[in-house]
Amino acid sequence: MNTRISLLLFLAFVFSSAALAAPEMSAQTRACLGCHEKYTPGIVADWRGSAHAGTTPAAAMAKPEIERTVSAAGVPDGLRDTPVGCFECHSLNAEAHKDNFSHFGRKINVVVSPDDCAVCHPVERDEYAKSKKGMALNNLRDNPVYSLLVDSITGVSAVENGRLAAKGSAYSTKAASCYACHGTEVGVDGMKDVETEMGTVSVPNLTNWPNHGVGRHNPDGSRGSCSVCHPRHGLSIEVARKPHTCAQCHLEPDTPAWNVYAESKHGNIYESKGEGWNWSAVPWRPGEDFTAPTCAACHVSLLAGPDGDVIARRSHDFGSRLWVRLFGLPFAAAQPKEGNTTALRNRDGLPLPTTLDGVPAAEGLIDEAEQVRRRDTMKAVCLSCHGATHTDGHFAAIDHAIDESNAMTLAASELLARAWESGKADKTNPFDEPIEKKWIRQWLFYANSVRYAAAMSGPDYAAFKNGWWNLTENLGEIERSSGAADQK
Amino acid sequence: MNTRISLLLFLAFVFSSAALAAPEMSAQTRACLGCHEKYTPGIVADWRGSAHAGTTPAAAMAKPEIERTVSAAGVPDGLRDTPVGCFECHSLNAEAHKDNFSHFGRKINVVVSPDDCAVCHPVERDEYAKSKKGMALNNLRDNPVYSLLVDSITGVSAVENGRLAAKGSAYSTKAASCYACHGTEVGVDGMKDVETEMGTVSVPNLTNWPNHGVGRHNPDGSRGSCSVCHPRHGLSIEVARKPHTCAQCHLEPDTPAWNVYAESKHGNIYESKGEGWNWSAVPWRPGEDFTAPTCAACHVSLLAGPDGDVIARRSHDFGSRLWVRLFGLPFAAAQPKEGNTTALRNRDGLPLPTTLDGVPAAEGLIDEAEQVRRRDTMKAVCLSCHGATHTDGHFAAIDHAIDESNAMTLAASELLARAWESGKADKTNPFDEPIEKKWIRQWLFYANSVRYAAAMSGPDYAAFKNGWWNLTENLGEIERSSGAADQK
Amino acid sequence: MNTRISLLLFLAFVFSSAALAAPEMSAQTRACLGCHEKYTPGIVADWRGSAHAGTTPAAAMAKPEIERTVSAAGVPDGLRDTPVGCFECHSLNAEAHKDNFSHFGRKINVVVSPDDCAVCHPVERDEYAKSKKGMALNNLRDNPVYSLLVDSITGVSAVENGRLAAKGSAYSTKAASCYACHGTEVGVDGMKDVETEMGTVSVPNLTNWPNHGVGRHNPDGSRGSCSVCHPRHGLSIEVARKPHTCAQCHLEPDTPAWNVYAESKHGNIYESKGEGWNWSAVPWRPGEDFTAPTCAACHVSLLAGPDGDVIARRSHDFGSRLWVRLFGLPFAAAQPKEGNTTALRNRDGLPLPTTLDGVPAAEGLIDEAEQVRRRDTMKAVCLSCHGATHTDGHFAAIDHAIDESNAMTLAASELLARAWESGKADKTNPFDEPIEKKWIRQWLFYANSVRYAAAMSGPDYAAFKNGWWNLTENLGEIERSSGAADQK
């Protein structure tokens, strides 16, 4: 036993030496820790393990360009030479924060927002804010088509006179489902007293909180949430690069990115070998740091080759390497030019990128040249590990899957149109009757799944999970429900 | 290569030194190992890696109170100073064990039961035995409502005169489905000879075996199975704290605890960071030992803060921090006072905590004060890592989800009642017709899922997985099947 | 910090010393790396971490018999004393490879096939090639029953005259779904120019590529793909032994091996403890190297006890320890004698192992003695960690599940036959109408799931996931669709 203890003591010494060398915290943060170390130990321990606790903005900015994660050209004096602690983040831009309050003598914001993070990370904030992710709440709530879909899914019904009567969708229900990922509008409704171990404490009464949606509206007027991907006080790059983070929202049946990934060869290798990878390296080097991509590798991260040449630039507009939209739409279509998709208008005047029979909108979508540019950006990632023939074959398969899944949506749309015409269904609300639910399934679940499965190489998913089996089975059910099959 | 080998030799020396210091096994256990090391090497190696093999009850009892996992005030002399080996566990309470038999000269029990474990762990046995888990077989089998549901799900049908005829549910089917988690009644039907590498050996002929259900009836008259969570001869605290253990039974679609957890932020952090956590520490310290809770952290484990103050006491009554029952019921209701739920009676005389339109039973459920007490116990866990505003908002969301999911069950129940009245369905067995299956789905799968998703913060699940999408879609199908939609 | 750096430098030295001792690469492979290190760094890094890069065939063949993974009696001179690098694998059997081409002065095959691997691993190639896995494309494509099923699932439909009209199934759709796992026929359609960072390069134009199906037809005439389980240039035994590899194809709803495993006690232990196991040991020792089996442990790997005695021999015919086929069939039946199942004929002349009402084919299936032999091989694996009573009870439960699930398929088949007779459905294509889809679900999804859940001990799956709940619910829907319920 003694020898083992000696080894442990030696290792303890090694790590405590490292800790001793850490930069000194601000007096304000030390004061925060004085209480919170005891009252919210989970938060403090999480932060202590973070990069923020172990370095300073000045040190981070002194790194070579390609290794830098601080994108600001300069950082205010008071923040430069101290670790990024409690007070450094929770006190920024106080005037903009409706959630700012006086807390044991200091002015504190409850919510740290992307605009606060932008003091050091402005490029990331800017890319994100104008992306579809940053606009996720607006794009859902302010688009009348999607807003009606949300209400049709989350509305409570009661039985009146023997029939179902719609009673509307409560904000709380949307906040616990759709808006949980898309974001709520977080407000402040005065102050309230809470009982704590420290006694009664007066704090801002936040509404629609907690929420960690990607398009959240914050009390300082900013949009988004950095901690949804870099979770909480660790603000870890490692966690953001692991697929479980994206898997909080990108899940079957509507957006089965995680599910397809998990059964792909990439996912297989990640699950089997990932624990040995270098998850924090910047830049991130395919082969050297990891041997199969995660979501972040293909869609976000700065990737470089062994000699430091850039394979793909970092972008916090997660759509910047995407040429086509595969999900959330009846028909796959070119990516929109802007993150705000409520401005799109199809030929019929609806705020959608295509008509309900698949014709793309004339304006608002990226053109062919931009599609090629983005596709080539993505291909460069593939080519780190795959030959050109392999890569070209893969991209051709995506195109095929789009064509074929669009055709299967079109057939469903035509059957539904016929049901509407014949009076078998009522198009007033196109989302609330049994045949309409089946039509939604056809594109929102099944056609989307076939496209995802092709794009991310999860073919079993395309066969049976929510793919071709369901596309053909469901189409038969739609035909039956539409009355067309009665003519047989 | 030489340098690497040197390092390995050094490490080998370190660990073999530690092994030399292990306490000495009993002569009986050494005899067991003499054969079983060769014939069941998996069992032996599993045990060798356990805490039981590396320490003695005396040493375990000498620990400070808060670190102790042995809850007995004293342990019998013959067991105190020897590792807890084969014979120490498999020879206890022989007179009570119908499965005791003579095995190469020793009297051995095949099954080690909670009553045997209680020699060292009586508090845990007592808490467990009187909990809903310990009563899991009784609560399913002896409640005529649930028993009929089981038979309706697991019964074989044959076609007779062109129609389906129910042929009953075999015990073997129930043992391979419902009773696998709830527990079987393990009996002994004489002895039988088995051919082994050691020759013919006569062993008790156990019936309904193997089984690892939480409410198993054991051959010594005790209830439950410790190894279902502390699996097999490792009896590990680490495994019991990992969510995959609970995930054997608490799964979609009926009890989707694992599925919701996996897509929650907690699950995300566990999947991303859990391999570096301290899984064996007693007490278990949020932040220090782990940075996101698992099932055990919220429902079972002894949690303490950095200065050793207790955040939550350990309890093997896994419902002791729960104020409301979310699953397995048409309507969420207050927790029952007793683990034996067959004694409950609703206003209509059925053994359920509410009527089929949601009115709680007048007796048998915990009162408001006890609900508040339990809710506060759970909140204390949350507050280790979350502020009071965040925590309060979370608990309010659970209440909303209960109200709204109860409303969606009520609408379904009213439509079904109408179908029964109009003769569209036959209420003799309320679980066997297509519309009744849809009604079961409404509460057992979808309403329950919405509640789980709120309680454990897996909002995507509440939206599309088995949640609001399904609640509204299925309600439309129930209306159609009930004949109500024909009036349109 | 300094002390930590010292430790890192020390470890770096240790590992670089090991690297220095690695055998010398061939000149050709060094030339490959000269470019590919830069242009496909992921491939090169993956290979550098492999056993192939760190040893030579001569060294591998010098190991004791039980530790050998090279099954060839001898290896050609030029390959024996050099690491197995780029050129060593991609230049073999050039005359057979239609995909051989001149690449910067060397003759290279794009695809490395099982016949190439057989230079060192002939036993594995032989076992695999004649197995059901090696025949997976043939068994699907060349069996008219399964081929029609594939076309009925993957075919596109269009609406013509208000009705659905089948437009056929594109090869690209099959390649992205069924054939992705079963394998495509990879061909060569001349050469094509691709633009690379090295300039324009002329490469073979492979058709139906990429593909990693288990029964793939390769451009050299061989069948199968070793890298589907030993992924890519790492060709790892570790990855092949982890269940995520098999989980690429063996997934719910049709073949839910992974899903059942994940929720079994075995899966629970793997997920909780697997990261500490020895994944590369040959032979693989239960208890010592791992404490719960993965797919490979039960179905493929060479297992040995602590004293080196063989528990189960390695076989790359993954069915060699199986006595009964559980999936992909209406009725479970004895395993076929040959991997080529298109040769089977049931009593009605169909190429299936049973009739549609469950009578086994008279010829082509293994006999009772062979079934017992295989069952005993599998039991030997179980007995490493389980007693005889436990093991016998488990195997009896499998038999029960087969009987009961077969009965539930029979009832569905009889109802469908009645619908065909009464004109409610048209048997011309037995796979394309709503009631027929439900019948397929009954066996392909639900009956199969019940069997899997019994065989691999995932009882929750048998209850609710795609098991008994669905078997009984779906049977009721079939009765309703068949018109039988109208007589009520």
PDB file of N, CA, C and O in Angstrom, chain B residues 38-43 45 153 159 162-164 170 172-173 176 180 228 232 242 245 248-249 254 438 441, chain C residues 263 265 268 271-272 287 306-307 383-385 390 404 411 414 459-460 464-465 468-469 472-473 477 479 484 488:
ATOM      1  N   LYS B  38     -11.672 -21.691 -11.856  1.00  0.00           N
ATOM      2  CA  LYS B  38     -11.525 -22.355 -13.149  1.00  0.00           C
ATOM      3  C   LYS B  38     -12.857 -22.460 -13.892  1.00  0.00           C
ATOM      4  O   LYS B  38     -12.914 -22.235 -15.101  1.00  0.00           O
ATOM      5  N   TYR B  39     -13.949 -22.782 -13.160  1.00  0.00           N
ATOM      6  CA  TYR B  39     -15.189 -23.121 -13.865  1.00  0.00           C
ATOM      7  C   TYR B  39     -16.106 -21.935 -14.127  1.00  0.00           C
ATOM      8  O   TYR B  39     -16.882 -21.965 -15.074  1.00  0.00           O
ATOM      9  N   THR B  40     -16.049 -20.933 -13.279  1.00  0.00           N
ATOM     10  CA  THR B  40     -16.802 -19.706 -13.570  1.00  0.00           C
ATOM     11  C   THR B  40     -15.874 -18.509 -13.357  1.00  0.00           C
ATOM     12  O   THR B  40     -16.066 -17.699 -12.451  1.00  0.00           O
ATOM     13  N   PRO B  41     -14.869 -18.390 -14.218  1.00  0.00           N
ATOM     14  CA  PRO B  41     -13.850 -17.357 -13.993  1.00  0.00           C
ATOM     15  C   PRO B  41     -14.436 -15.942 -14.012  1.00  0.00           C
ATOM     16  O   PRO B  41     -13.920 -15.054 -13.341  1.00  0.00           O
ATOM     17  N   GLY B  42     -15.517 -15.757 -14.738  1.00  0.00           N
ATOM     18  CA  GLY B  42     -16.112 -14.419 -14.802  1.00  0.00           C
ATOM     19  C   GLY B  42     -16.623 -13.958 -13.451  1.00  0.00           C
ATOM     20  O   GLY B  42     -16.432 -12.809 -13.051  1.00  0.00           O
ATOM     21  N   ILE B  43     -17.261 -14.883 -12.732  1.00  0.00           N
ATOM     22  CA  ILE B  43     -17.771 -14.546 -11.406  1.00  0.00           C
ATOM     23  C   ILE B  43     -16.634 -14.180 -10.473  1.00  0.00           C
ATOM     24  O   ILE B  43     -16.678 -13.177  -9.758  1.00  0.00           O
ATOM     25  N   ALA B  45     -13.520 -13.214 -11.071  1.00  0.00           N
ATOM     26  CA  ALA B  45     -12.800 -11.978 -11.399  1.00  0.00           C
ATOM     27  C   ALA B  45     -13.641 -10.760 -11.045  1.00  0.00           C
ATOM     28  O   ALA B  45     -13.119  -9.741 -10.583  1.00  0.00           O
ATOM     29  N   ILE B 153     -51.959  -7.424 -22.521  1.00  0.00           N
ATOM     30  CA  ILE B 153     -50.787  -7.105 -23.338  1.00  0.00           C
ATOM     31  C   ILE B 153     -50.036  -8.361 -23.739  1.00  0.00           C
ATOM     32  O   ILE B 153     -49.536  -8.470 -24.858  1.00  0.00           O
ATOM     33  N   VAL B 159     -56.748 -17.618 -34.184  1.00  0.00           N
ATOM     34  CA  VAL B 159     -57.911 -17.345 -35.017  1.00  0.00           C
ATOM     35  C   VAL B 159     -58.851 -18.554 -34.963  1.00  0.00           C
ATOM     36  O   VAL B 159     -58.438 -19.672 -35.250  1.00  0.00           O
ATOM     37  N   GLY B 162     -62.599 -17.548 -37.881  1.00  0.00           N
ATOM     38  CA  GLY B 162     -62.311 -16.286 -38.559  1.00  0.00           C
ATOM     39  C   GLY B 162     -62.128 -15.099 -37.649  1.00  0.00           C
ATOM     40  O   GLY B 162     -61.907 -13.975 -38.119  1.00  0.00           O
ATOM     41  N   ARG B 163     -62.219 -15.301 -36.345  1.00  0.00           N
ATOM     42  CA  ARG B 163     -62.055 -14.197 -35.402  1.00  0.00           C
ATOM     43  C   ARG B 163     -60.947 -14.501 -34.396  1.00  0.00           C
ATOM     44  O   ARG B 163     -60.640 -15.668 -34.143  1.00  0.00           O
ATOM     45  N   LEU B 164     -60.391 -13.447 -33.808  1.00  0.00           N
ATOM     46  CA  LEU B 164     -59.374 -13.648 -32.777  1.00  0.00           C
ATOM     47  C   LEU B 164     -60.017 -14.178 -31.500  1.00  0.00           C
ATOM     48  O   LEU B 164     -61.054 -13.681 -31.065  1.00  0.00           O
ATOM     49  N   ALA B 170     -49.181 -16.722 -20.813  1.00  0.00           N
ATOM     50  CA  ALA B 170     -48.344 -17.715 -20.136  1.00  0.00           C
ATOM     51  C   ALA B 170     -47.451 -17.044 -19.102  1.00  0.00           C
ATOM     52  O   ALA B 170     -46.996 -15.912 -19.302  1.00  0.00           O
ATOM     53  N   SER B 172     -44.492 -17.772 -18.542  1.00  0.00           N
ATOM     54  CA  SER B 172     -43.186 -17.567 -19.182  1.00  0.00           C
ATOM     55  C   SER B 172     -43.148 -16.245 -19.947  1.00  0.00           C
ATOM     56  O   SER B 172     -42.121 -15.575 -19.991  1.00  0.00           O
ATOM     57  N   THR B 173     -44.278 -15.853 -20.551  1.00  0.00           N
ATOM     58  CA  THR B 173     -44.308 -14.581 -21.272  1.00  0.00           C
ATOM     59  C   THR B 173     -44.208 -13.415 -20.301  1.00  0.00           C
ATOM     60  O   THR B 173     -43.463 -12.462 -20.540  1.00  0.00           O
ATOM     61  N   ALA B 176     -40.787 -13.011 -19.060  1.00  0.00           N
ATOM     62  CA  ALA B 176     -39.859 -12.454 -20.043  1.00  0.00           C
ATOM     63  C   ALA B 176     -40.199 -11.017 -20.407  1.00  0.00           C
ATOM     64  O   ALA B 176     -39.567 -10.439 -21.283  1.00  0.00           O
ATOM     65  N   ALA B 180     -40.072  -9.469 -15.531  1.00  0.00           N
ATOM     66  CA  ALA B 180     -38.612  -9.392 -15.559  1.00  0.00           C
ATOM     67  C   ALA B 180     -38.146  -8.186 -14.768  1.00  0.00           C
ATOM     68  O   ALA B 180     -37.132  -8.249 -14.059  1.00  0.00           O
ATOM     69  N   VAL B 228     -29.731  -6.365  -8.792  1.00  0.00           N
ATOM     70  CA  VAL B 228     -30.276  -5.765 -10.003  1.00  0.00           C
ATOM     71  C   VAL B 228     -29.651  -4.390 -10.238  1.00  0.00           C
ATOM     72  O   VAL B 228     -29.444  -3.990 -11.374  1.00  0.00           O
ATOM     73  N   ARG B 232     -23.666  -7.973 -10.143  1.00  0.00           N
ATOM     74  CA  ARG B 232     -23.508  -9.340  -9.745  1.00  0.00           C
ATOM     75  C   ARG B 232     -22.479  -9.504  -8.653  1.00  0.00           C
ATOM     76  O   ARG B 232     -22.729  -9.061  -7.539  1.00  0.00           O
ATOM     77  N   LYS B 242     -24.547   4.817 -11.992  1.00  0.00           N
ATOM     78  CA  LYS B 242     -24.581   5.161 -13.415  1.00  0.00           C
ATOM     79  C   LYS B 242     -25.981   4.928 -13.963  1.00  0.00           C
ATOM     80  O   LYS B 242     -26.668   3.979 -13.578  1.00  0.00           O
ATOM     81  N   THR B 245     -27.898   1.586 -15.325  1.00  0.00           N
ATOM     82  CA  THR B 245     -28.489   0.589 -14.438  1.00  0.00           C
ATOM     83  C   THR B 245     -29.999   0.786 -14.365  1.00  0.00           C
ATOM     84  O   THR B 245     -30.773  -0.152 -14.599  1.00  0.00           O
ATOM     85  N   GLN B 248     -32.266  -0.130 -17.402  1.00  0.00           N
ATOM     86  CA  GLN B 248     -32.726  -1.459 -17.789  1.00  0.00           C
ATOM     87  C   GLN B 248     -34.252  -1.532 -17.815  1.00  0.00           C
ATOM     88  O   GLN B 248     -34.816  -2.274 -18.598  1.00  0.00           O
ATOM     89  N   CYS B 249     -34.892  -0.781 -16.935  1.00  0.00           N
ATOM     90  CA  CYS B 249     -36.351  -0.858 -16.824  1.00  0.00           C
ATOM     91  C   CYS B 249     -37.042   0.480 -17.095  1.00  0.00           C
ATOM     92  O   CYS B 249     -38.167   0.494 -17.575  1.00  0.00           O
ATOM     93  N   ASP B 254     -43.162   3.612 -21.851  1.00  0.00           N
ATOM     94  CA  ASP B 254     -44.021   3.770 -20.680  1.00  0.00           C
ATOM     95  C   ASP B 254     -43.365   4.554 -19.548  1.00  0.00           C
ATOM     96  O   ASP B 254     -44.023   5.320 -18.863  1.00  0.00           O
ATOM     97  N   LYS B 438     -55.551   2.783 -27.860  1.00  0.00           N
ATOM     98  CA  LYS B 438     -55.185   4.191 -28.075  1.00  0.00           C
ATOM     99  C   LYS B 438     -55.332   4.988 -26.781  1.00  0.00           C
ATOM    100  O   LYS B 438     -54.542   5.879 -26.499  1.00  0.00           O
ATOM    101  N   ARG B 441     -52.393   4.257 -24.681  1.00  0.00           N
ATOM    102  CA  ARG B 441     -51.260   5.045 -25.186  1.00  0.00           C
ATOM    103  C   ARG B 441     -51.314   6.479 -24.670  1.00  0.00           C
ATOM    104  O   ARG B 441     -50.290   7.062 -24.328  1.00  0.00           O
TER     105      ARG B 441
ATOM    106  N   GLU C 263     -30.146  -2.296 -23.230  1.00  0.00           N
ATOM    107  CA  GLU C 263     -30.967  -2.272 -22.030  1.00  0.00           C
ATOM    108  C   GLU C 263     -30.884  -3.565 -21.229  1.00  0.00           C
ATOM    109  O   GLU C 263     -31.598  -3.715 -20.237  1.00  0.00           O
ATOM    110  N   LYS C 265     -28.752  -6.400 -18.838  1.00  0.00           N
ATOM    111  CA  LYS C 265     -27.752  -6.313 -17.763  1.00  0.00           C
ATOM    112  C   LYS C 265     -26.344  -6.340 -18.363  1.00  0.00           C
ATOM    113  O   LYS C 265     -25.449  -5.621 -17.894  1.00  0.00           O
ATOM    114  N   ASN C 268     -25.734  -2.885 -19.587  1.00  0.00           N
ATOM    115  CA  ASN C 268     -25.576  -2.013 -18.428  1.00  0.00           C
ATOM    116  C   ASN C 268     -24.135  -2.084 -17.898  1.00  0.00           C
ATOM    117  O   ASN C 268     -23.492  -1.055 -17.649  1.00  0.00           O
ATOM    118  N   GLU C 271     -21.673  -0.528 -20.480  1.00  0.00           N
ATOM    119  CA  GLU C 271     -21.711   0.936 -20.492  1.00  0.00           C
ATOM    120  C   GLU C 271     -21.077   1.512 -19.221  1.00  0.00           C
ATOM    121  O   GLU C 271     -20.495   2.592 -19.245  1.00  0.00           O
ATOM    122  N   SER C 272     -21.210   0.789 -18.123  1.00  0.00           N
ATOM    123  CA  SER C 272     -20.738   1.316 -16.846  1.00  0.00           C
ATOM    124  C   SER C 272     -19.262   1.025 -16.584  1.00  0.00           C
ATOM    125  O   SER C 272     -18.583   1.795 -15.910  1.00  0.00           O
ATOM    126  N   GLY C 287     -14.029 -12.279 -17.455  1.00  0.00           N
ATOM    127  CA  GLY C 287     -13.664 -12.014 -16.070  1.00  0.00           C
ATOM    128  C   GLY C 287     -12.374 -11.224 -16.008  1.00  0.00           C
ATOM    129  O   GLY C 287     -12.333 -10.138 -15.454  1.00  0.00           O
ATOM    130  N   PRO C 306      -8.695 -18.804 -17.445  1.00  0.00           N
ATOM    131  CA  PRO C 306      -7.465 -18.271 -16.846  1.00  0.00           C
ATOM    132  C   PRO C 306      -6.249 -19.149 -17.096  1.00  0.00           C
ATOM    133  O   PRO C 306      -5.132 -18.654 -17.142  1.00  0.00           O
ATOM    134  N   ASP C 307      -6.472 -20.454 -17.277  1.00  0.00           N
ATOM    135  CA  ASP C 307      -5.331 -21.341 -17.536  1.00  0.00           C
ATOM    136  C   ASP C 307      -5.140 -21.594 -19.033  1.00  0.00           C
ATOM    137  O   ASP C 307      -4.419 -22.500 -19.428  1.00  0.00           O
ATOM    138  N   LEU C 383     -21.600 -20.103 -19.357  1.00  0.00           N
ATOM    139  CA  LEU C 383     -21.166 -20.754 -18.125  1.00  0.00           C
ATOM    140  C   LEU C 383     -19.883 -20.167 -17.561  1.00  0.00           C
ATOM    141  O   LEU C 383     -19.499 -20.487 -16.433  1.00  0.00           O
ATOM    142  N   SER C 384     -19.228 -19.309 -18.314  1.00  0.00           N
ATOM    143  CA  SER C 384     -18.058 -18.631 -17.746  1.00  0.00           C
ATOM    144  C   SER C 384     -18.443 -17.761 -16.566  1.00  0.00           C
ATOM    145  O   SER C 384     -17.623 -17.506 -15.676  1.00  0.00           O
ATOM    146  N   CYS C 385     -19.658 -17.244 -16.591  1.00  0.00           N
ATOM    147  CA  CYS C 385     -20.088 -16.303 -15.552  1.00  0.00           C
ATOM    148  C   CYS C 385     -21.387 -16.706 -14.871  1.00  0.00           C
ATOM    149  O   CYS C 385     -21.804 -16.034 -13.916  1.00  0.00           O
ATOM    150  N   HIS C 390     -29.063 -21.178 -13.908  1.00  0.00           N
ATOM    151  CA  HIS C 390     -29.299 -19.886 -14.548  1.00  0.00           C
ATOM    152  C   HIS C 390     -29.277 -20.042 -16.069  1.00  0.00           C
ATOM    153  O   HIS C 390     -30.187 -19.582 -16.771  1.00  0.00           O
ATOM    154  N   GLU C 404     -44.197 -18.715 -28.597  1.00  0.00           N
ATOM    155  CA  GLU C 404     -45.267 -17.734 -28.418  1.00  0.00           C
ATOM    156  C   GLU C 404     -45.269 -16.696 -29.536  1.00  0.00           C
ATOM    157  O   GLU C 404     -46.327 -16.283 -30.009  1.00  0.00           O
ATOM    158  N   ALA C 411     -51.408 -16.235 -36.142  1.00  0.00           N
ATOM    159  CA  ALA C 411     -52.733 -15.598 -36.101  1.00  0.00           C
ATOM    160  C   ALA C 411     -52.818 -14.483 -37.133  1.00  0.00           C
ATOM    161  O   ALA C 411     -53.826 -14.333 -37.838  1.00  0.00           O
ATOM    162  N   GLU C 414     -53.106 -15.907 -40.663  1.00  0.00           N
ATOM    163  CA  GLU C 414     -54.438 -16.450 -40.954  1.00  0.00           C
ATOM    164  C   GLU C 414     -55.443 -15.336 -41.238  1.00  0.00           C
ATOM    165  O   GLU C 414     -56.296 -15.467 -42.119  1.00  0.00           O
ATOM    166  N   PRO C 459     -35.753  -7.607 -21.314  1.00  0.00           N
ATOM    167  CA  PRO C 459     -37.190  -7.868 -21.172  1.00  0.00           C
ATOM    168  C   PRO C 459     -38.069  -6.635 -21.339  1.00  0.00           C
ATOM    169  O   PRO C 459     -39.216  -6.753 -21.776  1.00  0.00           O
ATOM    170  N   ASP C 460     -37.560  -5.462 -20.999  1.00  0.00           N
ATOM    171  CA  ASP C 460     -38.380  -4.269 -21.171  1.00  0.00           C
ATOM    172  C   ASP C 460     -38.722  -4.091 -22.651  1.00  0.00           C
ATOM    173  O   ASP C 460     -39.818  -3.648 -23.001  1.00  0.00           O
ATOM    174  N   PHE C 464     -42.730  -3.514 -24.027  1.00  0.00           N
ATOM    175  CA  PHE C 464     -43.330  -2.305 -24.583  1.00  0.00           C
ATOM    176  C   PHE C 464     -42.644  -1.738 -25.809  1.00  0.00           C
ATOM    177  O   PHE C 464     -43.223  -0.935 -26.519  1.00  0.00           O
ATOM    178  N   LYS C 465     -41.384  -2.076 -26.056  1.00  0.00           N
ATOM    179  CA  LYS C 465     -40.707  -1.289 -27.078  1.00  0.00           C
ATOM    180  C   LYS C 465     -41.204  -1.657 -28.475  1.00  0.00           C
ATOM    181  O   LYS C 465     -41.745  -0.831 -29.159  1.00  0.00           O
ATOM    182  N   TRP C 468     -44.557  -7.274 -26.911  1.00  0.00           N
ATOM    183  CA  TRP C 468     -45.895  -7.797 -26.684  1.00  0.00           C
ATOM    184  C   TRP C 468     -46.977  -6.739 -26.807  1.00  0.00           C
ATOM    185  O   TRP C 468     -48.070  -7.017 -27.327  1.00  0.00           O
ATOM    186  N   TRP C 469     -46.695  -5.548 -26.312  1.00  0.00           N
ATOM    187  CA  TRP C 469     -47.685  -4.477 -26.502  1.00  0.00           C
ATOM    188  C   TRP C 469     -48.052  -4.365 -27.980  1.00  0.00           C
ATOM    189  O   TRP C 469     -49.219  -4.324 -28.358  1.00  0.00           O
ATOM    190  N   THR C 472     -49.922  -7.510 -29.644  1.00  0.00           N
ATOM    191  CA  THR C 472     -51.365  -7.613 -29.379  1.00  0.00           C
ATOM    192  C   THR C 472     -52.121  -6.435 -29.984  1.00  0.00           C
ATOM    193  O   THR C 472     -53.201  -6.618 -30.555  1.00  0.00           O
ATOM    194  N   GLU C 473     -51.556  -5.244 -29.901  1.00  0.00           N
ATOM    195  CA  GLU C 473     -52.214  -4.079 -30.491  1.00  0.00           C
ATOM    196  C   GLU C 473     -52.321  -4.236 -32.009  1.00  0.00           C
ATOM    197  O   GLU C 473     -53.378  -4.009 -32.600  1.00  0.00           O
ATOM    198  N   GLU C 477     -55.469  -4.551 -34.839  1.00  0.00           N
ATOM    199  CA  GLU C 477     -55.618  -3.701 -36.021  1.00  0.00           C
ATOM    200  C   GLU C 477     -55.735  -4.545 -37.299  1.00  0.00           C
ATOM    201  O   GLU C 477     -56.468  -4.202 -38.226  1.00  0.00           O
ATOM    202  N   GLU C 479     -56.998  -7.551 -37.422  1.00  0.00           N
ATOM    203  CA  GLU C 479     -58.346  -8.113 -37.409  1.00  0.00           C
ATOM    204  C   GLU C 479     -59.352  -7.082 -37.937  1.00  0.00           C
ATOM    205  O   GLU C 479     -60.209  -7.388 -38.760  1.00  0.00           O
ATOM    206  N   ALA C 484     -62.719  -8.970 -40.326  1.00  0.00           N
ATOM    207  CA  ALA C 484     -63.231  -9.967 -39.373  1.00  0.00           C
ATOM    208  C   ALA C 484     -63.977  -9.287 -38.227  1.00  0.00           C
ATOM    209  O   ALA C 484     -65.002  -9.774 -37.758  1.00  0.00           O
ATOM    210  N   LYS C 488     -68.638  -8.499 -35.509  1.00  0.00           N
ATOM    211  CA  LYS C 488     -68.895  -8.399 -34.075  1.00  0.00           C
ATOM    212  C   LYS C 488     -70.358  -8.082 -33.788  1.00  0.00           C
ATOM    213  O   LYS C 488     -70.884  -7.128 -34.328  1.00  0.00           O
TER     214      LYS C 488
END
